[in-house]
């Protein structure tokens, strides 16, 4: 479970969050743009409407996270786990999804993916 001090740091926009446990944390509308979240545990976290533009989420666990309407433009999601994440209306333009696991992630027609990325081929599912 998430450490309350780490959740407060994230809510206040701390940029150095390498490896923190934010599982299940409510980070709705948090500004984590350019934050270093390498290897962070964000399993089941609520990141809806969060700003994660230019954030480094390489190796992060975002499984079951709510990323609805989140801004992930230019985010580094290299080898990140986005399994079963909610990506409704998320903006992933120019994000690095190399080696990322998006299997069973749910997206909609308003989800913006990187150019040349096929979400269905990667295992994501178009939801309602």
Short mmCIF file of C-alpha atoms in Angstrom, two decimals:
data_model
loop_
_atom_site.label_atom_id
_atom_site.label_comp_id
_atom_site.label_asym_id
_atom_site.label_seq_id
_atom_site.Cartn_x
_atom_site.Cartn_y
_atom_site.Cartn_z
CA UNK A 1 0.00 0.00 0.00
CA UNK A 2 1.13 3.54 -0.68
CA UNK A 3 3.21 5.41 1.86
CA UNK A 4 1.33 8.57 2.96
CA UNK A 5 4.50 10.71 2.85
CA UNK A 6 5.20 9.59 -0.73
CA UNK A 7 1.60 10.33 -1.73
CA UNK A 8 1.89 13.83 -0.26
CA UNK A 9 5.18 14.37 -2.09
CA UNK A 10 3.53 13.33 -5.37
CA UNK A 11 0.47 15.53 -4.75
CA UNK A 12 2.79 18.48 -4.09
CA UNK A 13 4.60 17.91 -7.40
CA UNK A 14 7.87 16.43 -6.11
CA UNK A 15 10.02 15.61 -9.16
CA UNK A 16 12.12 12.81 -7.61
CA UNK A 17 9.84 9.83 -7.06
CA UNK A 18 12.11 7.02 -8.22
CA UNK A 19 10.88 3.64 -7.02
CA UNK A 20 8.20 4.99 -4.67
CA UNK A 21 5.15 2.92 -3.74
CA UNK A 22 2.07 4.88 -4.76
CA UNK A 23 -0.15 1.84 -5.23
CA UNK A 24 -3.81 2.71 -4.80
CA UNK A 25 -3.01 6.41 -4.28
CA UNK A 26 -5.47 9.10 -5.33
CA UNK A 27 -3.43 11.39 -7.56
CA UNK A 28 -6.38 12.83 -9.49
CA UNK A 29 -5.34 16.02 -11.29
CA UNK A 30 -1.81 15.85 -9.85
CA UNK A 31 0.92 17.71 -11.69
CA UNK A 32 3.70 15.20 -12.20
CA UNK A 33 4.99 16.68 -15.43
CA UNK A 34 8.70 15.90 -15.87
CA UNK A 35 8.72 13.82 -12.66
CA UNK A 36 11.17 10.95 -12.33
CA UNK A 37 8.98 7.93 -11.54
CA UNK A 38 11.35 5.22 -12.77
CA UNK A 39 10.33 1.88 -11.28
CA UNK A 40 7.50 3.42 -9.22
CA UNK A 41 4.59 1.26 -8.13
CA UNK A 42 1.39 2.98 -9.28
CA UNK A 43 -0.72 -0.18 -9.32
CA UNK A 44 -4.42 0.74 -9.07
CA UNK A 45 -3.57 4.44 -8.58
CA UNK A 46 -6.06 7.09 -9.65
CA UNK A 47 -4.17 9.29 -12.11
CA UNK A 48 -7.21 10.54 -13.99
CA UNK A 49 -6.68 14.04 -15.39
CA UNK A 50 -3.09 13.98 -14.07
CA UNK A 51 -0.32 15.77 -15.92
CA UNK A 52 2.49 13.30 -16.64
CA UNK A 53 3.88 15.13 -19.67
CA UNK A 54 7.60 14.38 -20.12
CA UNK A 55 7.56 12.16 -17.00
CA UNK A 56 9.96 9.21 -16.81
CA UNK A 57 7.82 6.17 -16.01
CA UNK A 58 10.26 3.62 -17.37
CA UNK A 59 9.80 0.30 -15.62
CA UNK A 60 6.88 1.66 -13.59
CA UNK A 61 3.95 -0.52 -12.58
CA UNK A 62 0.76 1.18 -13.80
CA UNK A 63 -1.33 -1.98 -13.91
CA UNK A 64 -5.01 -1.31 -13.18
CA UNK A 65 -4.25 2.43 -12.89
CA UNK A 66 -6.93 4.92 -13.89
CA UNK A 67 -5.27 7.16 -16.49
CA UNK A 68 -8.50 8.52 -17.96
CA UNK A 69 -7.92 11.96 -19.48
CA UNK A 70 -4.29 11.91 -18.27
CA UNK A 71 -1.65 13.82 -20.21
CA UNK A 72 1.20 11.42 -21.01
CA UNK A 73 2.61 13.36 -23.96
CA UNK A 74 6.31 12.64 -24.46
CA UNK A 75 6.33 10.40 -21.36
CA UNK A 76 8.93 7.65 -21.18
CA UNK A 77 6.96 4.43 -20.60
CA UNK A 78 9.77 2.12 -21.67
CA UNK A 79 9.09 -1.36 -20.22
CA UNK A 80 6.25 0.03 -18.10
CA UNK A 81 3.40 -2.22 -17.02
CA UNK A 82 0.10 -0.73 -18.19
CA UNK A 83 -1.74 -4.04 -18.04
CA UNK A 84 -5.49 -3.49 -17.53
CA UNK A 85 -5.03 0.29 -17.14
CA UNK A 86 -7.90 2.63 -18.04
CA UNK A 87 -6.77 4.90 -20.85
CA UNK A 88 -10.04 6.61 -21.82
CA UNK A 89 -9.24 9.96 -23.49
CA UNK A 90 -5.59 9.69 -22.38
CA UNK A 91 -3.03 11.58 -24.44
CA UNK A 92 -0.05 9.35 -25.22
CA UNK A 93 1.22 11.33 -28.21
CA UNK A 94 4.96 10.90 -28.70
CA UNK A 95 5.19 8.67 -25.61
CA UNK A 96 7.82 5.93 -25.62
CA UNK A 97 5.91 2.64 -25.33
CA UNK A 98 8.81 0.41 -26.34
CA UNK A 99 8.61 -2.90 -24.44
CA UNK A 100 5.59 -1.60 -22.47
CA UNK A 101 2.85 -4.08 -21.57
CA UNK A 102 -0.54 -2.62 -22.55
CA UNK A 103 -2.36 -5.94 -22.65
CA UNK A 104 -5.97 -5.65 -21.52
CA UNK A 105 -5.62 -1.87 -21.14
CA UNK A 106 -8.93 -0.24 -22.06
CA UNK A 107 -9.03 2.78 -24.34
CA UNK A 108 -11.60 4.65 -26.40
CA UNK A 109 -11.77 6.50 -29.71
CA UNK A 110 -10.49 9.65 -27.98
CA UNK A 111 -7.28 8.05 -26.70
CA UNK A 112 -4.31 9.59 -28.53
CA UNK A 113 -1.58 7.04 -29.23
CA UNK A 114 1.95 7.60 -30.55
CA UNK A 115 2.26 7.60 -34.31
CA UNK A 116 2.87 4.10 -35.71
CA UNK A 117 1.58 2.41 -32.50
CA UNK A 118 -1.20 -0.13 -32.90
CA UNK A 119 -2.93 -0.57 -29.53
CA UNK A 120 -4.94 -3.62 -30.59
CA UNK A 121 -1.84 -5.35 -31.92
CA UNK A 122 -0.18 -4.60 -28.57
CA UNK A 123 -3.08 -6.23 -26.70
CA UNK A 124 -5.10 -3.18 -25.61
CA UNK A 125 -8.88 -3.32 -25.92
CA UNK A 126 -11.25 -0.74 -27.34
CA UNK A 127 -13.90 -0.12 -24.69
CA UNK A 128 -17.04 1.95 -24.54
#
